[in-house]
PDB file of C-alpha atoms in Angstrom:
ATOM      1  CA  MET A1483      -0.227  -0.132  -0.284  1.00  0.00           C
ATOM      2  CA  LYS A1484       2.823   1.985   0.254  1.00  0.00           C
ATOM      3  CA  ASP A1485       3.434   2.589  -3.450  1.00  0.00           C
ATOM      4  CA  ARG A1486      -0.201   3.826  -3.899  1.00  0.00           C
ATOM      5  CA  PHE A1487       0.228   6.396  -0.505  1.00  0.00           C
ATOM      6  CA  ASN A1488       3.003   7.780  -2.582  1.00  0.00           C
ATOM      7  CA  LEU A1489       1.371   7.763  -6.045  1.00  0.00           C
ATOM      8  CA  TYR A1490      -1.461   9.690  -4.674  1.00  0.00           C
ATOM      9  CA  ARG A1491       0.543  11.865  -3.169  1.00  0.00           C
ATOM     10  CA  PHE A1492       2.135  13.241  -5.785  1.00  0.00           C
ATOM     11  CA  ALA A1493      -0.901  13.275  -7.918  1.00  0.00           C
ATOM     12  CA  SER A1494      -2.144  16.065  -5.170  1.00  0.00           C
ATOM     13  CA  PRO A1495      -1.656  19.798  -6.206  1.00  0.00           C
ATOM     14  CA  ALA A1496      -0.056  20.628  -3.151  1.00  0.00           C
ATOM     15  CA  THR A1497       2.948  17.831  -3.802  1.00  0.00           C
ATOM     16  CA  PHE A1498       2.920  18.902  -7.536  1.00  0.00           C
ATOM     17  CA  TYR A1499       3.025  22.399  -8.129  1.00  0.00           C
ATOM     18  CA  PRO A1500       6.636  22.941  -6.373  1.00  0.00           C
ATOM     19  CA  LEU A1501       7.732  19.616  -7.897  1.00  0.00           C
ATOM     20  CA  ALA A1502       7.036  20.831 -10.905  1.00  0.00           C
ATOM     21  CA  GLY A1503       8.440  24.799 -10.508  1.00  0.00           C
ATOM     22  CA  LYS A1504      11.612  23.024  -9.927  1.00  0.00           C
ATOM     23  CA  MET A1505      11.543  20.324 -12.614  1.00  0.00           C
ATOM     24  CA  ILE A1506      11.300  23.464 -15.431  1.00  0.00           C
ATOM     25  CA  PRO A1507      14.738  24.713 -15.582  1.00  0.00           C
ATOM     26  CA  TRP A1508      15.811  21.146 -15.889  1.00  0.00           C
ATOM     27  CA  PHE A1509      13.662  20.101 -18.521  1.00  0.00           C
ATOM     28  CA  ALA A1510      13.936  23.222 -20.183  1.00  0.00           C
ATOM     29  CA  ALA A1511      18.200  23.008 -20.275  1.00  0.00           C
ATOM     30  CA  ALA A1512      17.723  19.571 -21.747  1.00  0.00           C
ATOM     31  CA  ALA A1513      15.901  20.588 -24.227  1.00  0.00           C
ATOM     32  CA  VAL A1514      18.539  23.442 -25.156  1.00  0.00           C
ATOM     33  CA  VAL A1515      21.370  20.796 -24.801  1.00  0.00           C
ATOM     34  CA  PHE A1516      20.030  17.669 -27.133  1.00  0.00           C
ATOM     35  CA  GLY A1517      18.966  20.589 -29.290  1.00  0.00           C
ATOM     36  CA  ALA A1518      22.200  22.305 -29.566  1.00  0.00           C
ATOM     37  CA  ALA A1519      23.701  18.956 -30.138  1.00  0.00           C
ATOM     38  CA  GLY A1520      20.630  17.819 -32.623  1.00  0.00           C
ATOM     39  CA  LEU A1521      21.119  20.911 -34.801  1.00  0.00           C
ATOM     40  CA  TRP A1522      25.113  20.040 -35.061  1.00  0.00           C
ATOM     41  CA  LEU A1523      24.751  16.879 -36.078  1.00  0.00           C
ATOM     42  CA  GLY A1524      21.607  17.121 -38.405  1.00  0.00           C
ATOM     43  CA  MET A1525      23.022  20.723 -40.298  1.00  0.00           C
ATOM     44  CA  LEU A1526      26.613  20.588 -40.106  1.00  0.00           C
ATOM     45  CA  VAL A1527      27.886  17.169 -39.836  1.00  0.00           C
ATOM     46  CA  ALA A1528      25.153  15.061 -41.853  1.00  0.00           C
ATOM     47  CA  PRO A1529      26.091  13.832 -45.057  1.00  0.00           C
ATOM     48  CA  THR A1530      23.278  15.103 -47.841  1.00  0.00           C
ATOM     49  CA  ASP A1531      20.516  12.274 -49.063  1.00  0.00           C
ATOM     50  CA  PHE A1532      21.267  10.827 -52.380  1.00  0.00           C
ATOM     51  CA  GLN A1533      17.709  11.087 -53.339  1.00  0.00           C
ATOM     52  CA  GLN A1534      15.936  14.393 -51.671  1.00  0.00           C
ATOM     53  CA  GLY A1535      19.664  15.972 -51.530  1.00  0.00           C
ATOM     54  CA  GLU A1536      19.877  19.184 -48.700  1.00  0.00           C
ATOM     55  CA  GLY A1537      15.939  19.153 -48.924  1.00  0.00           C
ATOM     56  CA  TYR A1538      15.697  16.052 -46.794  1.00  0.00           C
ATOM     57  CA  ARG A1539      16.972  17.938 -43.769  1.00  0.00           C
ATOM     58  CA  ILE A1540      13.215  18.811 -42.783  1.00  0.00           C
ATOM     59  CA  ILE A1541      13.254  15.725 -41.800  1.00  0.00           C
ATOM     60  CA  PHE A1542      14.837  16.685 -38.239  1.00  0.00           C
ATOM     61  CA  ILE A1543      11.917  18.752 -37.054  1.00  0.00           C
ATOM     62  CA  HIS A1544       8.994  17.060 -38.884  1.00  0.00           C
ATOM     63  CA  VAL A1545       9.750  13.525 -37.345  1.00  0.00           C
ATOM     64  CA  PRO A1546       9.838  14.954 -33.973  1.00  0.00           C
ATOM     65  CA  ALA A1547       6.938  17.325 -34.309  1.00  0.00           C
ATOM     66  CA  SER A1548       5.185  14.202 -35.759  1.00  0.00           C
ATOM     67  CA  TRP A1549       6.071  11.963 -32.725  1.00  0.00           C
ATOM     68  CA  MET A1550       5.355  14.705 -30.598  1.00  0.00           C
ATOM     69  CA  SER A1551       1.833  15.480 -31.557  1.00  0.00           C
ATOM     70  CA  MET A1552       0.828  11.770 -31.604  1.00  0.00           C
ATOM     71  CA  PHE A1553       2.421  10.732 -28.261  1.00  0.00           C
ATOM     72  CA  ILE A1554       1.010  13.955 -26.313  1.00  0.00           C
ATOM     73  CA  TYR A1555      -2.705  12.876 -27.675  1.00  0.00           C
ATOM     74  CA  LEU A1556      -1.801   9.555 -26.653  1.00  0.00           C
ATOM     75  CA  VAL A1557      -0.648  11.285 -22.836  1.00  0.00           C
ATOM     76  CA  MET A1558      -3.731  13.385 -22.516  1.00  0.00           C
ATOM     77  CA  ALA A1559      -6.145  10.280 -23.430  1.00  0.00           C
ATOM     78  CA  PHE A1560      -4.468   8.594 -20.981  1.00  0.00           C
ATOM     79  CA  TRP A1561      -5.274  11.137 -18.115  1.00  0.00           C
ATOM     80  CA  ALA A1562      -8.483  11.748 -18.965  1.00  0.00           C
ATOM     81  CA  ALA A1563      -9.264   7.544 -18.779  1.00  0.00           C
ATOM     82  CA  ILE A1564      -8.038   8.465 -15.361  1.00  0.00           C
ATOM     83  CA  GLY A1565      -9.828  11.574 -14.736  1.00  0.00           C
ATOM     84  CA  LEU A1566     -13.304   9.735 -15.861  1.00  0.00           C
ATOM     85  CA  ALA A1567     -12.627   6.323 -14.153  1.00  0.00           C
ATOM     86  CA  PHE A1568     -11.380   7.984 -10.541  1.00  0.00           C
ATOM     87  CA  ASN A1569     -12.550  11.515 -11.196  1.00  0.00           C
ATOM     88  CA  THR A1570      -9.075  12.796 -10.239  1.00  0.00           C
ATOM     89  CA  ARG A1571      -8.818  17.015 -10.454  1.00  0.00           C
ATOM     90  CA  LEU A1572      -5.174  16.980 -11.591  1.00  0.00           C
ATOM     91  CA  SER A1573      -6.418  14.764 -14.882  1.00  0.00           C
ATOM     92  CA  GLY A1574      -8.116  17.737 -16.250  1.00  0.00           C
ATOM     93  CA  MET A1575      -5.185  20.082 -15.334  1.00  0.00           C
ATOM     94  CA  MET A1576      -3.594  17.694 -17.283  1.00  0.00           C
ATOM     95  CA  THR A1577      -5.299  17.870 -20.550  1.00  0.00           C
ATOM     96  CA  GLN A1578      -5.385  21.771 -20.470  1.00  0.00           C
ATOM     97  CA  ALA A1579      -1.936  22.234 -19.714  1.00  0.00           C
ATOM     98  CA  LEU A1580      -1.002  19.628 -22.910  1.00  0.00           C
ATOM     99  CA  ALA A1581      -3.333  20.771 -25.233  1.00  0.00           C
ATOM    100  CA  PRO A1582      -2.074  23.779 -26.551  1.00  0.00           C
ATOM    101  CA  THR A1583       1.427  22.064 -26.806  1.00  0.00           C
ATOM    102  CA  GLY A1584       0.315  19.114 -28.341  1.00  0.00           C
ATOM    103  CA  ALA A1585      -1.820  21.391 -31.148  1.00  0.00           C
ATOM    104  CA  LEU A1586       0.966  23.596 -32.062  1.00  0.00           C
ATOM    105  CA  MET A1587       3.003  20.297 -32.901  1.00  0.00           C
ATOM    106  CA  ALA A1588       0.330  18.921 -34.908  1.00  0.00           C
ATOM    107  CA  PHE A1589       0.367  22.379 -36.737  1.00  0.00           C
ATOM    108  CA  LEU A1590       4.448  22.175 -37.341  1.00  0.00           C
ATOM    109  CA  SER A1591       3.989  18.555 -38.450  1.00  0.00           C
ATOM    110  CA  LEU A1592       1.968  19.484 -41.675  1.00  0.00           C
ATOM    111  CA  TRP A1593       3.835  22.885 -41.855  1.00  0.00           C
ATOM    112  CA  THR A1594       6.919  21.042 -42.450  1.00  0.00           C
ATOM    113  CA  GLY A1595       5.422  18.266 -44.750  1.00  0.00           C
ATOM    114  CA  ALA A1596       3.769  20.906 -46.721  1.00  0.00           C
ATOM    115  CA  LEU A1597       7.512  22.529 -46.531  1.00  0.00           C
ATOM    116  CA  TRP A1598       8.597  19.446 -47.914  1.00  0.00           C
ATOM    117  CA  GLY A1599       6.272  17.825 -49.666  1.00  0.00           C
ATOM    118  CA  LYS A1600       6.217  20.720 -52.443  1.00  0.00           C
ATOM    119  CA  PRO A1601      10.003  20.307 -53.409  1.00  0.00           C
ATOM    120  CA  MET A1602       9.626  16.523 -53.560  1.00  0.00           C
ATOM    121  CA  TRP A1603       5.996  15.575 -54.381  1.00  0.00           C
ATOM    122  CA  GLY A1604       5.378  18.844 -56.206  1.00  0.00           C
ATOM    123  CA  THR A1605       2.320  19.812 -54.082  1.00  0.00           C
ATOM    124  CA  TRP A1606       1.981  21.305 -50.796  1.00  0.00           C
ATOM    125  CA  TRP A1607      -0.456  19.257 -49.936  1.00  0.00           C
ATOM    126  CA  VAL A1608      -2.604  15.522 -50.698  1.00  0.00           C
ATOM    127  CA  TRP A1609      -5.678  14.104 -49.077  1.00  0.00           C
ATOM    128  CA  ASP A1610      -3.573  10.916 -48.783  1.00  0.00           C
ATOM    129  CA  ALA A1611      -4.296   8.864 -45.424  1.00  0.00           C
ATOM    130  CA  ARG A1612      -1.471  10.013 -43.562  1.00  0.00           C
ATOM    131  CA  LEU A1613      -2.104  13.722 -44.295  1.00  0.00           C
ATOM    132  CA  THR A1614      -5.382  13.930 -43.978  1.00  0.00           C
ATOM    133  CA  SER A1615      -5.537  11.632 -40.393  1.00  0.00           C
ATOM    134  CA  GLU A1616      -2.635  13.939 -38.810  1.00  0.00           C
ATOM    135  CA  LEU A1617      -5.159  17.300 -39.867  1.00  0.00           C
ATOM    136  CA  ILE A1618      -7.756  15.404 -37.971  1.00  0.00           C
ATOM    137  CA  LEU A1619      -5.611  15.374 -35.015  1.00  0.00           C
ATOM    138  CA  LEU A1620      -5.000  19.177 -35.162  1.00  0.00           C
ATOM    139  CA  PHE A1621      -8.764  19.481 -35.611  1.00  0.00           C
ATOM    140  CA  LEU A1622      -9.426  17.592 -32.220  1.00  0.00           C
ATOM    141  CA  TYR A1623      -6.839  19.058 -30.359  1.00  0.00           C
ATOM    142  CA  ILE A1624      -8.635  22.620 -31.388  1.00  0.00           C
ATOM    143  CA  GLY A1625     -11.705  20.858 -31.170  1.00  0.00           C
ATOM    144  CA  TYR A1626     -11.177  19.807 -27.561  1.00  0.00           C
ATOM    145  CA  LEU A1627      -9.847  23.633 -26.399  1.00  0.00           C
ATOM    146  CA  ALA A1628     -13.084  25.011 -27.868  1.00  0.00           C
ATOM    147  CA  LEU A1629     -14.857  22.618 -26.317  1.00  0.00           C
ATOM    148  CA  THR A1630     -13.745  22.947 -22.673  1.00  0.00           C
ATOM    149  CA  ALA A1631     -13.698  26.985 -23.156  1.00  0.00           C
ATOM    150  CA  ALA A1632     -17.458  26.810 -23.711  1.00  0.00           C
ATOM    151  CA  ILE A1633     -18.361  25.376 -21.101  1.00  0.00           C
ATOM    152  CA  ASP A1634     -18.317  27.371 -17.850  1.00  0.00           C
ATOM    153  CA  ASP A1635     -18.450  24.721 -15.115  1.00  0.00           C
ATOM    154  CA  VAL A1636     -14.984  23.102 -14.926  1.00  0.00           C
ATOM    155  CA  ARG A1637     -15.220  19.981 -13.793  1.00  0.00           C
ATOM    156  CA  ARG A1638     -18.323  19.370 -16.724  1.00  0.00           C
ATOM    157  CA  ALA A1639     -15.908  20.648 -19.145  1.00  0.00           C
ATOM    158  CA  ASP A1640     -13.160  18.282 -17.976  1.00  0.00           C
ATOM    159  CA  LYS A1641     -15.999  15.380 -18.663  1.00  0.00           C
ATOM    160  CA  ALA A1642     -16.912  16.265 -21.652  1.00  0.00           C
ATOM    161  CA  GLY A1643     -13.367  17.015 -22.956  1.00  0.00           C
ATOM    162  CA  ALA A1644     -12.075  13.524 -22.124  1.00  0.00           C
ATOM    163  CA  LEU A1645     -14.946  12.014 -23.597  1.00  0.00           C
ATOM    164  CA  LEU A1646     -13.866  13.314 -26.771  1.00  0.00           C
ATOM    165  CA  LEU A1647     -10.260  12.812 -26.655  1.00  0.00           C
ATOM    166  CA  LEU A1648     -11.346   8.852 -25.634  1.00  0.00           C
ATOM    167  CA  VAL A1649     -13.408   8.652 -29.533  1.00  0.00           C
ATOM    168  CA  GLY A1650     -10.645  10.641 -30.788  1.00  0.00           C
ATOM    169  CA  VAL A1651      -8.035   8.077 -30.097  1.00  0.00           C
ATOM    170  CA  VAL A1652      -8.941   5.645 -32.511  1.00  0.00           C
ATOM    171  CA  ASN A1653      -7.430   8.718 -35.287  1.00  0.00           C
ATOM    172  CA  ILE A1654      -3.794   7.800 -33.135  1.00  0.00           C
ATOM    173  CA  PRO A1655      -3.393   4.369 -35.207  1.00  0.00           C
ATOM    174  CA  ILE A1656      -4.700   5.163 -38.169  1.00  0.00           C
ATOM    175  CA  ILE A1657      -2.137   8.002 -38.623  1.00  0.00           C
ATOM    176  CA  TYR A1658       0.966   5.682 -37.712  1.00  0.00           C
ATOM    177  CA  PHE A1659      -0.022   2.796 -39.603  1.00  0.00           C
ATOM    178  CA  SER A1660      -1.628   4.580 -42.749  1.00  0.00           C
ATOM    179  CA  VAL A1661       1.359   4.232 -44.278  1.00  0.00           C
ATOM    180  CA  GLN A1662       0.935   0.907 -44.440  1.00  0.00           C
ATOM    181  CA  TRP A1663      -2.824   0.334 -44.610  1.00  0.00           C
ATOM    182  CA  TRP A1664      -3.539   2.776 -47.768  1.00  0.00           C
ATOM    183  CA  ASN A1665      -1.371   3.172 -50.991  1.00  0.00           C
ATOM    184  CA  THR A1666      -0.303   6.654 -49.520  1.00  0.00           C
ATOM    185  CA  LEU A1667       2.189   9.420 -51.346  1.00  0.00           C
ATOM    186  CA  HIS A1668       3.611   9.695 -47.597  1.00  0.00           C
ATOM    187  CA  GLN A1669       6.761   7.756 -47.294  1.00  0.00           C
ATOM    188  CA  GLY A1670       7.034   4.938 -45.034  1.00  0.00           C
ATOM    189  CA  SER A1671       8.806   5.255 -41.927  1.00  0.00           C
ATOM    190  CA  SER A1672      12.251   6.291 -41.815  1.00  0.00           C
ATOM    191  CA  VAL A1673      13.413   4.545 -38.430  1.00  0.00           C
ATOM    192  CA  ASN A1674      13.097   1.149 -38.252  1.00  0.00           C
ATOM    193  CA  LEU A1675      14.645  -1.241 -35.103  1.00  0.00           C
ATOM    194  CA  ALA A1676      15.827  -4.338 -37.248  1.00  0.00           C
ATOM    195  CA  LYS A1677      17.470  -2.034 -40.225  1.00  0.00           C
ATOM    196  CA  SER A1678      17.403   1.792 -40.554  1.00  0.00           C
ATOM    197  CA  SER A1679      17.428   3.171 -43.832  1.00  0.00           C
ATOM    198  CA  MET A1680      19.375   6.207 -42.692  1.00  0.00           C
ATOM    199  CA  ALA A1681      22.913   7.233 -42.248  1.00  0.00           C
ATOM    200  CA  VAL A1682      23.872   6.758 -38.521  1.00  0.00           C
ATOM    201  CA  THR A1683      24.811  10.275 -37.777  1.00  0.00           C
ATOM    202  CA  MET A1684      21.282  11.358 -39.446  1.00  0.00           C
ATOM    203  CA  LEU A1685      19.897   9.066 -37.228  1.00  0.00           C
ATOM    204  CA  TRP A1686      21.541  10.407 -34.148  1.00  0.00           C
ATOM    205  CA  GLY A1687      20.713  13.756 -35.537  1.00  0.00           C
ATOM    206  CA  MET A1688      16.943  12.894 -35.817  1.00  0.00           C
ATOM    207  CA  LEU A1689      17.225  11.038 -32.235  1.00  0.00           C
ATOM    208  CA  LEU A1690      18.388  13.947 -30.557  1.00  0.00           C
ATOM    209  CA  MET A1691      16.059  16.359 -32.343  1.00  0.00           C
ATOM    210  CA  ALA A1692      13.214  14.331 -30.600  1.00  0.00           C
ATOM    211  CA  LEU A1693      14.599  14.015 -27.209  1.00  0.00           C
ATOM    212  CA  CYS A1694      14.610  18.133 -27.878  1.00  0.00           C
ATOM    213  CA  PHE A1695      10.841  17.988 -28.577  1.00  0.00           C
ATOM    214  CA  TRP A1696      10.141  15.504 -25.659  1.00  0.00           C
ATOM    215  CA  MET A1697      12.034  17.809 -23.199  1.00  0.00           C
ATOM    216  CA  TYR A1698      11.152  20.985 -24.119  1.00  0.00           C
ATOM    217  CA  SER A1699       6.979  19.678 -24.231  1.00  0.00           C
ATOM    218  CA  ILE A1700       7.379  18.131 -20.631  1.00  0.00           C
ATOM    219  CA  ALA A1701       8.738  21.793 -19.663  1.00  0.00           C
ATOM    220  CA  ILE A1702       6.173  24.060 -21.666  1.00  0.00           C
ATOM    221  CA  ALA A1703       3.544  21.485 -20.294  1.00  0.00           C
ATOM    222  CA  LEU A1704       4.726  21.447 -16.702  1.00  0.00           C
ATOM    223  CA  ALA A1705       4.646  25.522 -16.641  1.00  0.00           C
ATOM    224  CA  ARG A1706       1.384  25.405 -18.522  1.00  0.00           C
ATOM    225  CA  VAL A1707      -0.031  23.391 -15.890  1.00  0.00           C
ATOM    226  CA  ARG A1708       1.155  25.338 -12.536  1.00  0.00           C
ATOM    227  CA  THR A1709      -0.589  28.540 -13.587  1.00  0.00           C
ATOM    228  CA  ILE A1710      -3.839  26.268 -14.293  1.00  0.00           C
ATOM    229  CA  MET A1711      -3.320  24.750 -10.659  1.00  0.00           C
ATOM    230  CA  LEU A1712      -2.920  27.946  -8.976  1.00  0.00           C
ATOM    231  CA  GLU A1713      -6.117  28.937 -10.861  1.00  0.00           C
ATOM    232  CA  ARG A1714      -8.082  26.101  -9.897  1.00  0.00           C
ATOM    233  CA  GLU A1715      -6.559  25.442  -6.504  1.00  0.00           C
ATOM    234  CA  ARG A1716      -7.295  29.275  -5.712  1.00  0.00           C
ATOM    235  CA  HIS A1717      -9.244  29.076  -2.471  1.00  0.00           C
ATOM    236  CA  ALA A1718      -7.181  25.790  -1.019  1.00  0.00           C
ATOM    237  CA  ASP A1719      -4.376  27.036   1.821  1.00  0.00           C
ATOM    238  CA  TRP A1720      -1.483  26.164  -0.405  1.00  0.00           C
ATOM    239  CA  ALA A1721      -2.372  28.157  -3.231  1.00  0.00           C
ATOM    240  CA  ARG A1722      -3.150  30.963  -1.020  1.00  0.00           C
ATOM    241  CA  ALA A1723      -0.447  30.599   0.547  1.00  0.00           C
ATOM    242  CA  GLU A1724       1.788  30.695  -2.325  1.00  0.00           C
ATOM    243  CA  LEU A1725      -0.141  34.052  -3.968  1.00  0.00           C
ATOM    244  CA  ALA A1726       0.883  36.000  -0.692  1.00  0.00           C
ATOM    245  CA  GLY A1727       4.318  35.230  -1.047  1.00  0.00           C
ATOM    246  CA  LYS A1728       4.604  36.296  -4.293  1.00  0.00           C
ATOM    247  CA  GLN A1729       5.674  39.884  -5.518  1.00  0.00           C
ATOM    248  CA  ALA A1730       2.292  41.973  -6.740  1.00  0.00           C
TER     249      ALA A1730
ATOM    250  CA  MET B  68      34.130  17.002 -39.937  1.00  0.00           C
ATOM    251  CA  ILE B  69      31.421  20.046 -41.150  1.00  0.00           C
ATOM    252  CA  TYR B  70      29.981  18.867 -44.220  1.00  0.00           C
ATOM    253  CA  TRP B  71      29.734  22.103 -45.700  1.00  0.00           C
ATOM    254  CA  ASN B  72      32.438  23.983 -47.679  1.00  0.00           C
ATOM    255  CA  SER B  73      30.770  27.990 -47.256  1.00  0.00           C
ATOM    256  CA  VAL B  74      28.320  29.791 -45.445  1.00  0.00           C
ATOM    257  CA  GLY B  75      27.078  30.403 -48.576  1.00  0.00           C
ATOM    258  CA  ASP B  76      26.534  26.569 -49.501  1.00  0.00           C
ATOM    259  CA  PHE B  77      24.897  26.095 -46.100  1.00  0.00           C
ATOM    260  CA  LEU B  78      22.367  28.939 -46.684  1.00  0.00           C
ATOM    261  CA  ALA B  79      21.603  27.478 -49.687  1.00  0.00           C
ATOM    262  CA  MET B  80      20.587  23.894 -48.823  1.00  0.00           C
ATOM    263  CA  GLY B  81      21.366  23.007 -52.219  1.00  0.00           C
ATOM    264  CA  GLY B  82      18.653  24.824 -53.651  1.00  0.00           C
ATOM    265  CA  TYR B  83      16.042  24.014 -50.686  1.00  0.00           C
ATOM    266  CA  GLY B  84      16.658  26.752 -48.964  1.00  0.00           C
ATOM    267  CA  PHE B  85      13.543  28.087 -48.790  1.00  0.00           C
ATOM    268  CA  TYR B  86      11.984  25.052 -48.093  1.00  0.00           C
ATOM    269  CA  VAL B  87      14.514  23.856 -44.968  1.00  0.00           C
ATOM    270  CA  TRP B  88      14.489  27.467 -43.264  1.00  0.00           C
ATOM    271  CA  GLY B  89      10.865  27.695 -43.547  1.00  0.00           C
ATOM    272  CA  SER B  90      10.527  24.514 -41.970  1.00  0.00           C
ATOM    273  CA  PHE B  91      13.073  25.631 -39.193  1.00  0.00           C
ATOM    274  CA  GLY B  92      12.296  29.190 -39.273  1.00  0.00           C
ATOM    275  CA  VAL B  93       8.406  28.997 -37.863  1.00  0.00           C
ATOM    276  CA  THR B  94       9.806  26.202 -35.986  1.00  0.00           C
ATOM    277  CA  ALA B  95      12.269  28.210 -34.013  1.00  0.00           C
ATOM    278  CA  LEU B  96       9.071  30.921 -33.764  1.00  0.00           C
ATOM    279  CA  VAL B  97       6.603  28.786 -32.250  1.00  0.00           C
ATOM    280  CA  MET B  98       9.084  27.573 -29.904  1.00  0.00           C
ATOM    281  CA  THR B  99       9.963  30.939 -28.791  1.00  0.00           C
ATOM    282  CA  ILE B 100       6.350  32.413 -29.146  1.00  0.00           C
ATOM    283  CA  GLU B 101       4.807  29.482 -26.754  1.00  0.00           C
ATOM    284  CA  PRO B 102       6.886  29.828 -23.488  1.00  0.00           C
ATOM    285  CA  ILE B 103       6.722  34.073 -23.800  1.00  0.00           C
ATOM    286  CA  LEU B 104       2.650  33.151 -24.119  1.00  0.00           C
ATOM    287  CA  VAL B 105       2.854  31.094 -21.180  1.00  0.00           C
ATOM    288  CA  ALA B 106       5.074  33.519 -19.223  1.00  0.00           C
ATOM    289  CA  ARG B 107       2.561  35.973 -19.706  1.00  0.00           C
ATOM    290  CA  GLN B 108      -0.574  34.726 -18.882  1.00  0.00           C
ATOM    291  CA  ARG B 109       0.835  32.970 -15.605  1.00  0.00           C
ATOM    292  CA  LYS B 110       1.849  37.089 -14.614  1.00  0.00           C
ATOM    293  CA  ASN B 111      -1.278  37.913 -15.630  1.00  0.00           C
ATOM    294  CA  THR B 112      -3.289  35.024 -13.723  1.00  0.00           C
ATOM    295  CA  ILE B 113      -0.945  35.572 -10.727  1.00  0.00           C
ATOM    296  CA  ALA B 114      -2.064  38.948 -10.887  1.00  0.00           C
ATOM    297  CA  ARG B 115      -5.879  38.540 -10.828  1.00  0.00           C
ATOM    298  CA  LEU B 116      -5.730  36.144  -8.347  1.00  0.00           C
ATOM    299  CA  LYS B 117      -4.094  38.308  -5.932  1.00  0.00           C
ATOM    300  CA  ARG B 118      -6.441  40.907  -6.769  1.00  0.00           C
ATOM    301  CA  GLN B 119      -9.244  38.710  -6.047  1.00  0.00           C
ATOM    302  CA  LEU B 120      -7.776  37.433  -2.790  1.00  0.00           C
ATOM    303  CA  ARG B 121      -6.937  41.104  -1.333  1.00  0.00           C
ATOM    304  CA  ALA B 122     -10.659  41.743  -2.528  1.00  0.00           C
ATOM    305  CA  ASP B 123     -12.294  38.621  -0.335  1.00  0.00           C
ATOM    306  CA  ALA B 124     -10.256  39.755   2.387  1.00  0.00           C
ATOM    307  CA  ARG B 125     -11.633  43.450   2.858  1.00  0.00           C
ATOM    308  CA  ALA B 126     -14.795  41.857   2.545  1.00  0.00           C
ATOM    309  CA  GLU B 127     -14.122  39.441   5.108  1.00  0.00           C
ATOM    310  CA  ASN B 128     -13.503  42.600   7.169  1.00  0.00           C
ATOM    311  CA  ARG B 129     -16.154  44.932   6.563  1.00  0.00           C
ATOM    312  CA  SER B 130     -18.426  42.602   7.498  1.00  0.00           C
ATOM    313  CA  PRO B 131     -17.586  40.409  10.324  1.00  0.00           C
ATOM    314  CA  ALA B 132     -20.446  38.100  11.079  1.00  0.00           C
ATOM    315  CA  ALA B 133     -20.222  36.168   7.549  1.00  0.00           C
TER     316      ALA B 133
END
């Protein structure tokens, strides 16, 4: 029972708030370090691609942004399920904090994809399975934010948002497997556990950039969730004490 | 170790400069603006909550019965 006790302790805003505050600088610093290393390898050291020339270098942000856009959604769906099952306060705060960053990652995935598609395919956009399902992901993020913003009662907004997130989660495997299930213009996965089609420096550059995007997303979501916590828990003793300690 | 021969080469990106820098530029912009917006929102929220807290305290002082 000791484990459960600890879990609940960290799920309580009074414990989570200061912990998150201490962790943010570390995640932000890690994002900068991984980003610098990834850009160094990807933009300065990695050789050119024999098919796509230098245009392939868009991969160093396109793939990390696409991964994050899907992963953040999965994390939100996880919190949504916890929230609906156990009625935890933290769940709704977490999904609210993650949604804008997830939406931005989906936008960056589409934006860099369009800028990559134009020179390689000759078009900014096609309505193929991979691109369309990623666009739906962006709409799911925007829909979640609009829905929760439209409902005044916070707990009801959380519940409605959680339902939307759980219904929309079917879209994630569709995005992920779309290049296998359908015949699409989008290329297959570049990273394969058994045998990667990429040069070693390219692969490392991309993995470092992915780590950078991870750390960035964690740092920004923690920063956002702290503000949401303070706002929602403003009547709690710890929040009053926190506000009283802050300079006006 | 560095792949490029000159800064000009690097910026040109083998003719794909517009697409590569258009991607990296917008990403950099997003990752700069988002933290600024989050920080500003935090500042505004804290200021508003402090005002509310002070207003609540004044209201309590005026009517001790409540």
